[in-house]
Every structure is written in C-alpha cells, then in structure tokens.
Coordinates of C-alpha atoms in Angstrom, one line a residue:
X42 CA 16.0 7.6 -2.4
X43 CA 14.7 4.0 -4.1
X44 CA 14.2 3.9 -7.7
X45 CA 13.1 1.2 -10.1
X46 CA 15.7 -1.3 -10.9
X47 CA 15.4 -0.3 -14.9
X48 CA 16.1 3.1 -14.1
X49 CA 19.3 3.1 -11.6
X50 CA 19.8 7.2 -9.8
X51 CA 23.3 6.6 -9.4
X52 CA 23.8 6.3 -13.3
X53 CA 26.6 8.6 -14.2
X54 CA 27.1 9.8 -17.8
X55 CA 29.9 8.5 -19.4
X56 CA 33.6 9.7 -19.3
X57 CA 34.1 13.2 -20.9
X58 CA 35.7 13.5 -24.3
X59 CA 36.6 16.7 -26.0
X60 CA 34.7 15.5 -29.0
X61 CA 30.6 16.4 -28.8
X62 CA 29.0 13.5 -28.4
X63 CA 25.3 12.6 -28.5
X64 CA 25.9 13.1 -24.7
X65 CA 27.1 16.1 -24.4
X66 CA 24.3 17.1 -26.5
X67 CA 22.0 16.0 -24.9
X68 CA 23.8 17.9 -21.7
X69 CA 23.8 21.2 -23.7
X70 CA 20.2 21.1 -24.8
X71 CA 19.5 20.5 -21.5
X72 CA 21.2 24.2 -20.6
X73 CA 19.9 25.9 -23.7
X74 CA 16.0 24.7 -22.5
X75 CA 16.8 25.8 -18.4
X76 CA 15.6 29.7 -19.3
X77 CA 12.5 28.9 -21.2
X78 CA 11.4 26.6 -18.2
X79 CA 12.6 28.9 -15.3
X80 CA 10.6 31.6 -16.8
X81 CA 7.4 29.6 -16.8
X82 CA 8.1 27.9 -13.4
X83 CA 9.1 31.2 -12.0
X84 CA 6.1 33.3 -13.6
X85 CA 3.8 30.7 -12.0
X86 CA 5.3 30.7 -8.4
X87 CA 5.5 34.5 -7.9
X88 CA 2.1 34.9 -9.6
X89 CA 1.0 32.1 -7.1
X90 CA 2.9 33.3 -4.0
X91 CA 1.7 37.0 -4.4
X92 CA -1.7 37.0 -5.5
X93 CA -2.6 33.8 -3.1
X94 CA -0.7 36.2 -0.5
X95 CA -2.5 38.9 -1.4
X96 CA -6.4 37.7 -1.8
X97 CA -5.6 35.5 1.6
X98 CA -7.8 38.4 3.5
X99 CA -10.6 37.1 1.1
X100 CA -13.0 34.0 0.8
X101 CA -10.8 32.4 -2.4
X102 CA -7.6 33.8 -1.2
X103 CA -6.9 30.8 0.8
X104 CA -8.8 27.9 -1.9
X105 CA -6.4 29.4 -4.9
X106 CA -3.2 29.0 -3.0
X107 CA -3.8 25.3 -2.3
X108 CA -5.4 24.9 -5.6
X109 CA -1.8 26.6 -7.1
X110 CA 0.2 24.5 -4.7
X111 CA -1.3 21.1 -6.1
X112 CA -0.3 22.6 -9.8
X113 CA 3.2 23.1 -8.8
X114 CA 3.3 19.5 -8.6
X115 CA 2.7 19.2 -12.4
X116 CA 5.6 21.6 -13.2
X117 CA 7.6 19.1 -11.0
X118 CA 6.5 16.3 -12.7
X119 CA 7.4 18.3 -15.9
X120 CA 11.0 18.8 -14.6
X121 CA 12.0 15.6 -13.7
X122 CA 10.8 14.1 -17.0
X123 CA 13.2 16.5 -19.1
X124 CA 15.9 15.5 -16.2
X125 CA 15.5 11.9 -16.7
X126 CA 15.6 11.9 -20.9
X127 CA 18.3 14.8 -21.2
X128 CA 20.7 14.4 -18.3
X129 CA 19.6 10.9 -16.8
X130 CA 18.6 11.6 -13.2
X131 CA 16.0 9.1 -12.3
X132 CA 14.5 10.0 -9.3
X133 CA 11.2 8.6 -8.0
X134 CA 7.8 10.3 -8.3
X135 CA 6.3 11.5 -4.7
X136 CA 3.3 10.2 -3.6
X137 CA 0.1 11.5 -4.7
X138 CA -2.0 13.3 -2.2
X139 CA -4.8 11.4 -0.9
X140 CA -8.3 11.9 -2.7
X141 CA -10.3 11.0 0.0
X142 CA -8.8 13.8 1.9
X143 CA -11.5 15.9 -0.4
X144 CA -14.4 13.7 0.6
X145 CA -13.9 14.4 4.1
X146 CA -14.6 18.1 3.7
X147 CA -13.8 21.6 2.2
X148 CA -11.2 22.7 5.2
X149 CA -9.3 19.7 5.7
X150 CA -8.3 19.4 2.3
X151 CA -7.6 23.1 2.6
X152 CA -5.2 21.9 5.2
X153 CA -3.7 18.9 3.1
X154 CA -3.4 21.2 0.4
X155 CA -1.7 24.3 1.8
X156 CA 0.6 22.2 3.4
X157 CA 1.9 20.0 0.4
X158 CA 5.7 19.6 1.2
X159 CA 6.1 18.2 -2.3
X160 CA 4.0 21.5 -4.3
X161 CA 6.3 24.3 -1.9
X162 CA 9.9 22.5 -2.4
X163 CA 8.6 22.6 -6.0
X164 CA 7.8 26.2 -6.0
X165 CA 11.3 27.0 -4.3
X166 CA 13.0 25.0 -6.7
X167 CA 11.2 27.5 -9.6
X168 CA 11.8 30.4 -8.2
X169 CA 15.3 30.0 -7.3
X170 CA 16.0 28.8 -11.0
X171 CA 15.8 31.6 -12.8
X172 CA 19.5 33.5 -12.5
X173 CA 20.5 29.7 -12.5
X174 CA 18.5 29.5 -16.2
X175 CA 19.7 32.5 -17.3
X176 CA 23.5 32.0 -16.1
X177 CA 23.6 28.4 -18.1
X178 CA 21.9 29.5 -21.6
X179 CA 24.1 32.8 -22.0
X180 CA 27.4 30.4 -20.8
X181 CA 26.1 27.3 -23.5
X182 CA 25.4 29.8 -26.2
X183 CA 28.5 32.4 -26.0
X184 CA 31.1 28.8 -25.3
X185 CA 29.8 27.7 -29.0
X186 CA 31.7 30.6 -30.6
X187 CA 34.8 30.7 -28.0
X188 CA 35.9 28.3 -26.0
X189 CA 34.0 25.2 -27.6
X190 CA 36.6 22.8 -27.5
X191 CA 35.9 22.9 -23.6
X192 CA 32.4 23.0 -23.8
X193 CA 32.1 19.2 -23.0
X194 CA 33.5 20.0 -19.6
X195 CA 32.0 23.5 -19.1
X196 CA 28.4 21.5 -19.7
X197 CA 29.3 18.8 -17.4
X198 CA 30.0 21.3 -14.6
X199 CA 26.9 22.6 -15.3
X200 CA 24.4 19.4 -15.4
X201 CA 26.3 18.3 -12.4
X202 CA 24.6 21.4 -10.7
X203 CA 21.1 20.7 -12.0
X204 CA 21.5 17.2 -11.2
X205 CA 22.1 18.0 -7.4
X206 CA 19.2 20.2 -7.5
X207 CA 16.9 17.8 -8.9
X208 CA 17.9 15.2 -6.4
X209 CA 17.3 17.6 -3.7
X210 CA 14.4 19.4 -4.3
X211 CA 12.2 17.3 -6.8
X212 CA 12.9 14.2 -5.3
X213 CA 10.5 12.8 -2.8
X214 CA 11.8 14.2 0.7
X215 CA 12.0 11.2 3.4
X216 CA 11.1 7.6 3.7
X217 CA 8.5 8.9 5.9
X218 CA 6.8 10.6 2.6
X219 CA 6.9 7.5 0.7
X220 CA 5.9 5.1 3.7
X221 CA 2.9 7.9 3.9
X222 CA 2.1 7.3 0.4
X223 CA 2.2 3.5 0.6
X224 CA -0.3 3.7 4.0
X225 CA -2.6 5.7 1.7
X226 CA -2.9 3.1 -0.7
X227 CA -3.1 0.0 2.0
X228 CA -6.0 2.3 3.4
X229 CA -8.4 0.9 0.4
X230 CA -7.2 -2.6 0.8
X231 CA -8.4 -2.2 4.2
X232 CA -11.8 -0.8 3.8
X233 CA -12.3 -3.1 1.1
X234 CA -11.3 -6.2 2.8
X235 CA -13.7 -4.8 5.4
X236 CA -17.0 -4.1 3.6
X237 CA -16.4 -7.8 2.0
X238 CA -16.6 -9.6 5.7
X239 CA -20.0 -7.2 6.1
X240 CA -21.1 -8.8 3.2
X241 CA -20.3 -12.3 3.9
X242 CA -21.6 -12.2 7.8
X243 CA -24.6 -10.4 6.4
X244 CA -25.2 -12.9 3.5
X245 CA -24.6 -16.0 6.2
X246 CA -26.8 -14.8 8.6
X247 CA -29.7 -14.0 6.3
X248 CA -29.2 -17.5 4.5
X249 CA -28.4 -19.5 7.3
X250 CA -29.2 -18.9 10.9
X251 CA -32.1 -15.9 9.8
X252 CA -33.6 -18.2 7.7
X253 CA -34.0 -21.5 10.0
X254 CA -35.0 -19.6 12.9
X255 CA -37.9 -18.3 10.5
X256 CA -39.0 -21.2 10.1
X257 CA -38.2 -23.0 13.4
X258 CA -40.7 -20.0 14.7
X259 CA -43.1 -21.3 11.6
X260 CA -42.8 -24.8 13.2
X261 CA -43.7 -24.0 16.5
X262 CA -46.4 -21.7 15.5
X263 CA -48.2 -24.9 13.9
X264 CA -47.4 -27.0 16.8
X265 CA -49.0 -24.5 19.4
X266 CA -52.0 -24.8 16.8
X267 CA -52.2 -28.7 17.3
X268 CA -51.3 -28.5 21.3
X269 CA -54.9 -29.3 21.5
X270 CA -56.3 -31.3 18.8
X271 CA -53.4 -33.7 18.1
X272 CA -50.6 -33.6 20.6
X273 CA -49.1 -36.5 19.5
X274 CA -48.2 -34.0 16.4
X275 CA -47.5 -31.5 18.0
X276 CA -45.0 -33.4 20.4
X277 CA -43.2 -34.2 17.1
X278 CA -43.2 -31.0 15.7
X279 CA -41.6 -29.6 19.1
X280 CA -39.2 -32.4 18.8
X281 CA -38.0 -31.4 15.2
X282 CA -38.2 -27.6 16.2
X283 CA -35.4 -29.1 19.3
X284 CA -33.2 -30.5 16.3
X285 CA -33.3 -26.8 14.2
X286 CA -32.4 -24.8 17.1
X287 CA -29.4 -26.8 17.7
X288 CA -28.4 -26.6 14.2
X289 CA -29.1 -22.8 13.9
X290 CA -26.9 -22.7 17.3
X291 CA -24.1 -24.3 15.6
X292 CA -24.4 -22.2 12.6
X293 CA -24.1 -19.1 14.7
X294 CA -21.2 -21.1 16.8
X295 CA -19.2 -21.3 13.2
X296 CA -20.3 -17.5 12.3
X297 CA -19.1 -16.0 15.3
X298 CA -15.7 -18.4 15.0
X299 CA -15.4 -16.5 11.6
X300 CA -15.8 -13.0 13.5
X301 CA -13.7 -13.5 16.1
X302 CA -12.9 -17.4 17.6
X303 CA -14.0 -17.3 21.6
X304 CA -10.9 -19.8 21.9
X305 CA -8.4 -17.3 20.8
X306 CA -9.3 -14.5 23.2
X307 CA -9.6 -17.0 26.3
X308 CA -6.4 -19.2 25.7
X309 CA -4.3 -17.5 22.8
X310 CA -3.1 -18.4 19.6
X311 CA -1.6 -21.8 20.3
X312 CA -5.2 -23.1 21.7
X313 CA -6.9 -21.7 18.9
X314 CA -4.1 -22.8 15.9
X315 CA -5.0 -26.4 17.4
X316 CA -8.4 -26.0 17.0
X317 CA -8.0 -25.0 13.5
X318 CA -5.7 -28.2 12.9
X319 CA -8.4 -30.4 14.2
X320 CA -10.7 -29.4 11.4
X321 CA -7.9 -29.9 7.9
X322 CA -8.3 -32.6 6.6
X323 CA -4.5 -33.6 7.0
X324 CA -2.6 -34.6 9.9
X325 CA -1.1 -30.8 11.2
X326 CA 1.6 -30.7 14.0
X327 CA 1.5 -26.9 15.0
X328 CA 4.6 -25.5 17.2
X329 CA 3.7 -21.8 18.9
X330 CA 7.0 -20.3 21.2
X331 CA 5.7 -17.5 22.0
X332 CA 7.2 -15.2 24.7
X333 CA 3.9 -13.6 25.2
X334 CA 0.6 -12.7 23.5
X335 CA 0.7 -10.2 20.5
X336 CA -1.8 -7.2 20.8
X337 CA -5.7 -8.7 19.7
X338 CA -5.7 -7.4 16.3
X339 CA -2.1 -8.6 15.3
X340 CA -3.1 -12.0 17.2
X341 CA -6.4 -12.6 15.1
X342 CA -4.7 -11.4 12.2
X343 CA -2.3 -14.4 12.4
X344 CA -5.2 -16.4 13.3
X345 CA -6.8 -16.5 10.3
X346 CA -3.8 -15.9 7.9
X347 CA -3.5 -20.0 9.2
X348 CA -6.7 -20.9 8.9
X349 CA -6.8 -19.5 5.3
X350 CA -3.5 -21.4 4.6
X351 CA -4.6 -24.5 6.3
X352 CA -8.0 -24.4 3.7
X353 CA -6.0 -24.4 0.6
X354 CA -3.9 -27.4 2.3
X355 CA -7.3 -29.0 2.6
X356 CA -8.8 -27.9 -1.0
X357 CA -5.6 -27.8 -3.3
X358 CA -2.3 -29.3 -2.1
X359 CA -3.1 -32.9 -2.0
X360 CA -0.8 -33.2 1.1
X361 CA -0.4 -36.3 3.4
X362 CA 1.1 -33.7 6.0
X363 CA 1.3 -30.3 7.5
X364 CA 3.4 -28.3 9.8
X365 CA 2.5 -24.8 11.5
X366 CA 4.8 -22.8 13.5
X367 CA 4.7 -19.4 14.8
X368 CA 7.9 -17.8 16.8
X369 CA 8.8 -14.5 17.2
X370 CA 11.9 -12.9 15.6
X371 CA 12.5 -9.5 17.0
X372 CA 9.8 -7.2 16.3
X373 CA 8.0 -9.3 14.2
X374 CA 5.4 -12.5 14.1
X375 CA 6.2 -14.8 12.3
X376 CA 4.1 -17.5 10.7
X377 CA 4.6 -20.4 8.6
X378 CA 2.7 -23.0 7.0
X379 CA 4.6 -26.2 5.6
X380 CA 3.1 -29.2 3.3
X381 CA 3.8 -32.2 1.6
X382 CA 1.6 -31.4 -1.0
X383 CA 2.0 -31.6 -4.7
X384 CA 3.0 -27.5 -5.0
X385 CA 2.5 -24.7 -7.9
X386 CA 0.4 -22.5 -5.2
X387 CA 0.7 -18.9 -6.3
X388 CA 0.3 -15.4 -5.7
X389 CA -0.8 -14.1 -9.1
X390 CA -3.7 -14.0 -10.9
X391 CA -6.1 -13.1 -8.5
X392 CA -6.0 -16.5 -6.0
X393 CA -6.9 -16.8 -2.0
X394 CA -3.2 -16.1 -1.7
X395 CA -3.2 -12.6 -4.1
X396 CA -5.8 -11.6 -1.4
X397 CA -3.9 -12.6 1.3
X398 CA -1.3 -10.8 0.4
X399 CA -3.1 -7.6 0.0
X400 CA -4.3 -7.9 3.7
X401 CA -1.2 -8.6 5.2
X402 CA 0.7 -6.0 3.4
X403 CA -2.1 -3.4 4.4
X404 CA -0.6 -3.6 8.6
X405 CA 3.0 -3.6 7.4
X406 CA 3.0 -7.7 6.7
X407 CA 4.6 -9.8 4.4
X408 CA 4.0 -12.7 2.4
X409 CA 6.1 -15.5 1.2
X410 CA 5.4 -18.3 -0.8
X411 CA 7.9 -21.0 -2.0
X412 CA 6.1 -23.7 -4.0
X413 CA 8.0 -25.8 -6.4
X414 CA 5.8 -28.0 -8.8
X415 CA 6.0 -31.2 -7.6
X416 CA 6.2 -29.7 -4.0
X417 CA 6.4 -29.1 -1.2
X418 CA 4.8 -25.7 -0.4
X419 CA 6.2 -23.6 2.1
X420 CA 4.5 -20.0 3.2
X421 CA 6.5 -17.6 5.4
X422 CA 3.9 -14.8 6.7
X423 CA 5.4 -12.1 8.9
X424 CA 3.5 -9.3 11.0
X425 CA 4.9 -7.0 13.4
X426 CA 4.9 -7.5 17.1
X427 CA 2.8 -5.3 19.3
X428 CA 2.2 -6.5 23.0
X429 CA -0.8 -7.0 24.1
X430 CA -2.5 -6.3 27.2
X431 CA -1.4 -7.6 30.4
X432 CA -3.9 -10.4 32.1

C-alpha cells in the first residue's frame, strides 16, 4: 500500500502516557463518534442490500443496487478522512471508476457498477461495524467514571483495532487495482495523442500534397488546352507539371515517414535510427545491440521517441555532437539520447518533452532527463520488451 511521502501509513502515535494528551483525545473522540457513523453506514448497507435484493426481480432492482454501490464509496471516502485527522492512518484513495464505462452503454456500466470491489468491501466494512461501534462508545464513556487513569491504554487497544480495519478494508485492495486505475487514466493520453496525429496528417495532406496535385491537375488541364495552338507552351507547362509531381511525391515520401518509416519495417530500428541521424543537423554516432527486434508498435514507438529527441538537438541544444544508443536490459528497451549541448531541457511547463512523457508513460514507459545548465543533456527513455514476429 503506497502513500504520499507527506503522509507516511506506517506513522505510529506516539508512546502512551497515563496523562490524556491531545492524542489520546483525539483517540477517544475517535471511539465516542464510531456509533453515530456505524449507524449510518449500517442503515445505508442493509437498506441497500435488501431492497436492491429485493426489487432485483424488477426493471430498477438491478440499476439501484449499482447506483447504491457507487454511494458506498462516498461513506468510504467519509471514513478514511475521520481515520486520517483522528487516529492518523493515511491510506491511499482507490481509483475512481472509469466514466467512459457509462458512455459505452447502459449494461456494461451495470456490470462495472455491480461489481465495484472498492463500493462492497465498503459495504462489509459498515455493516460489520456496528457491535464494533457500539462495543467502543459504551467502553470510552463508562472508562471516564472508572478506570480513567487507564483509559489511555484501553483507547489505544481500541484505535489499534480500527486502524487494522481501515487498512484492510478501506484501503485500495491490490497493486492490480491501482495499476487499473493508472491504465484508465493513460487511456486519454492515448486517444488524445491519437486524434492530434489525425489532425496533423489531415492538415499536411490538405495543405501540402492535396493542394499541389490540385493544381498540378490545373496545369495540365491548361496545357492539354494549348496541345494544339502553341505546343511549345504546352511542352513547358508539361515540364513544370514533371517538377510538381516530384515534389508532391516527396511530400507524401516525408508524410508517410511520419506515419510509419518504410525503412523501419524492412531493416529495423538500427537502419532506420541512421536515417534519422543523417537528417540532424549535428554529427550523431548511433550504437543499436539488439538481440532481436521488439514487437512493431514498441519498435516505432522508440522510433520516434529518437527522432523527437534528435529535433530538439537540432532546434535547441546548440550541440557540436550527439550519441544514440539503444540496448536491451531485461524486459525492457532502452533508449538514450546524449549531447554536447548547452543544457536546461525540461519536462515542465508544457514542452515537446512534457508530451513526450505523457506518451511514453501511457504503454508503461519512462522518461529521464538529466540536463545541467551549461550541459550536457542526457535522456534515458525506457519501454518494455515485447518480441516481435519471427521473419
């Protein structure tokens, strides 16, 4: 169970002393406040449990259960908070459930809903609660007028026991619930990284190649006029319709390098990581030991996480030099880009490399950038290793 670093779990309250401090008051209001809350939580989960139960045989039966399972989730919420201020358990917030689950359809986030591991342990830890509450306010209140001067350690007992219960049943279940959380929320970065390279191969083929071979088709409209009357003119028009369609070629030769580099499927990453040194506009040595080729989506990923990094070499280091080199280590790529450059590159504020980031850390990647001012700029990308196919 991870928490944030201002807000350790494994926190204990300090030593015990017979005296009541603001501890152990804290600790006893803590007790005191378990019946009111177990009432409600358990009011709400039998309520929930029965007439859900009960009205399943019906259209809403079903819809209300989810809905009340998704509302436990607030009485979680609820709990933990008065756990953290009165008896300091931090423990860390499940994951949401996904929205877009809803926009998919009425029955599947039914489903989703009906089977919310975090809304049910919730529901279990209210109902079990309620002997619990009871047990601690009548022991807090009746130790005030009889044994108080062991109350300190009578409430400690106690807290200990709501602490382990917290822990266990409020606290997010498995890494596999949080890792599901943190896919949910790469998902976006994903789709939006997506719909942006729509945009931009839409925008350079309607700019570029769309419009030339407009009017290259123009031009030899005209010249098919003037086959007749003047073919000297129409020999020069064909001539500069020749020169258009090879520059229109070479802009779709770029686009399509953008999509998906021809070089890399035929001959790999180390062919097509040369290529992309030919083009900066510094001198790059690139180094691939590779035992094999990485599945095609980890392999073009890699691709142009270079060629992105060799562009800011170009635009913004200043560099005299540049090193690439890509090995594996384990189950995981591994890329970096070196420079002489004069440094300060950063990941903040909304730069190529804040973007970068995003991407690689939507398929499980990581980014690292070390960049002194004054230089030199090293980036350490790693992906993980899937095979690819064989041949």
């Amino acid at each position: 169970m991870t928490t944030s670093p201002s807000e350790p779990d494994d926190a204990r309250p300090p030593r015990l002393r017979p005296a009541l401090d603001v501890w152990t008051w804290k600790e006893i209001a803590h007790l005191l406040s378990n019946l009111p809350t177990t009432i409600v939580g358990f009011v709400y989960s039998v309520v929930l449990v029965s007439v859900g139960a009960g009205l399943s045989v019906t259209v809403i039966g079903l819809p209300l259960l989810a809905l009340g399972i998704q509302g436990a989730r607030g009485l979680g919420m609820a709990e933990r908070a008065r756990a953290r201020v009165l008896i300091g358990v931090h423990v860390e917030e499940p994951g949401a459930m996904a929205r877009t689950r809803r926009e998919k359809g009425f029955f599947p986030w039914l489903w989703s809903g009906l089977g919310d591991r975090v809304g049910w342990r919730t529901l279990l830890y209210s109902f079990i609660r309620l002997p619990w509450g009871v047990v601690t306010f009548a022991v807090t209140l009746v130790g005030f007028f009889t044994f108080w001067p062991v109350l300190p350690y009578v409430t400690r007992a106690l807290t200990n026991a709501d602490r382990a219960m917290v822990r266990a049943l409020l606290a997010p279940s498995d890494e596999l619930e949080r890792r599901i959380a943190e896919l949910e929320s790469d998902r976006g970065v994903v789709v939006d990284t997506a719909a942006a390279d729509l945009r931009r191969i839409e925008r350079d083929l309607h700019d570029g190649a769309q419009a030339r071979l407009v009017a290259l088709a123009m031009d030899l409209g005209l010249a098919k006029e003037k086959l007749t009357d003047d073919p000297q003119a129409a020999a020069r028009m064909v001539d500069e319709a020749h020169g258009e369609v090879k520059v229109a070629l070479q802009e779709l030769r770029d686009l399509a390098r953008g999509i998906h580099p021809a070089v890399l499927t035929d001959r790999g990453l180390d062919a097509a990581l040369s290529s992309i040194a030919s083009r900066c506009t510094v001198p790059v040595t690139v180094g691939v030991e590779l035992p094999g080729r990485p599945a095609q989506a980890i392999e073009g990923i890699a691709y142009f996480t270079v060629s992105e990094l060799l562009q800011n070499v170009s635009k913004h280091s200043r560099a005299r030099s540049a090193a690439v080199d890509v090995w594996r280590e384990g189950d995981r790529l591994m890329l970096r880009v070196r420079d002489d450059g004069t440094g300060g590159a950063r990941t903040e504020g909304g730069t190529g490399l804040a973007g970068l980031t995003e991407r690689l850390g939507a398929v499980d990647g990581v980014l690292v950038v070390e960049s002194p001012e004054g230089g030199p700029t090293t980036v350490t990308a790693e992906l993980p290793w899937r095979d690819g196919a064989a041949g």
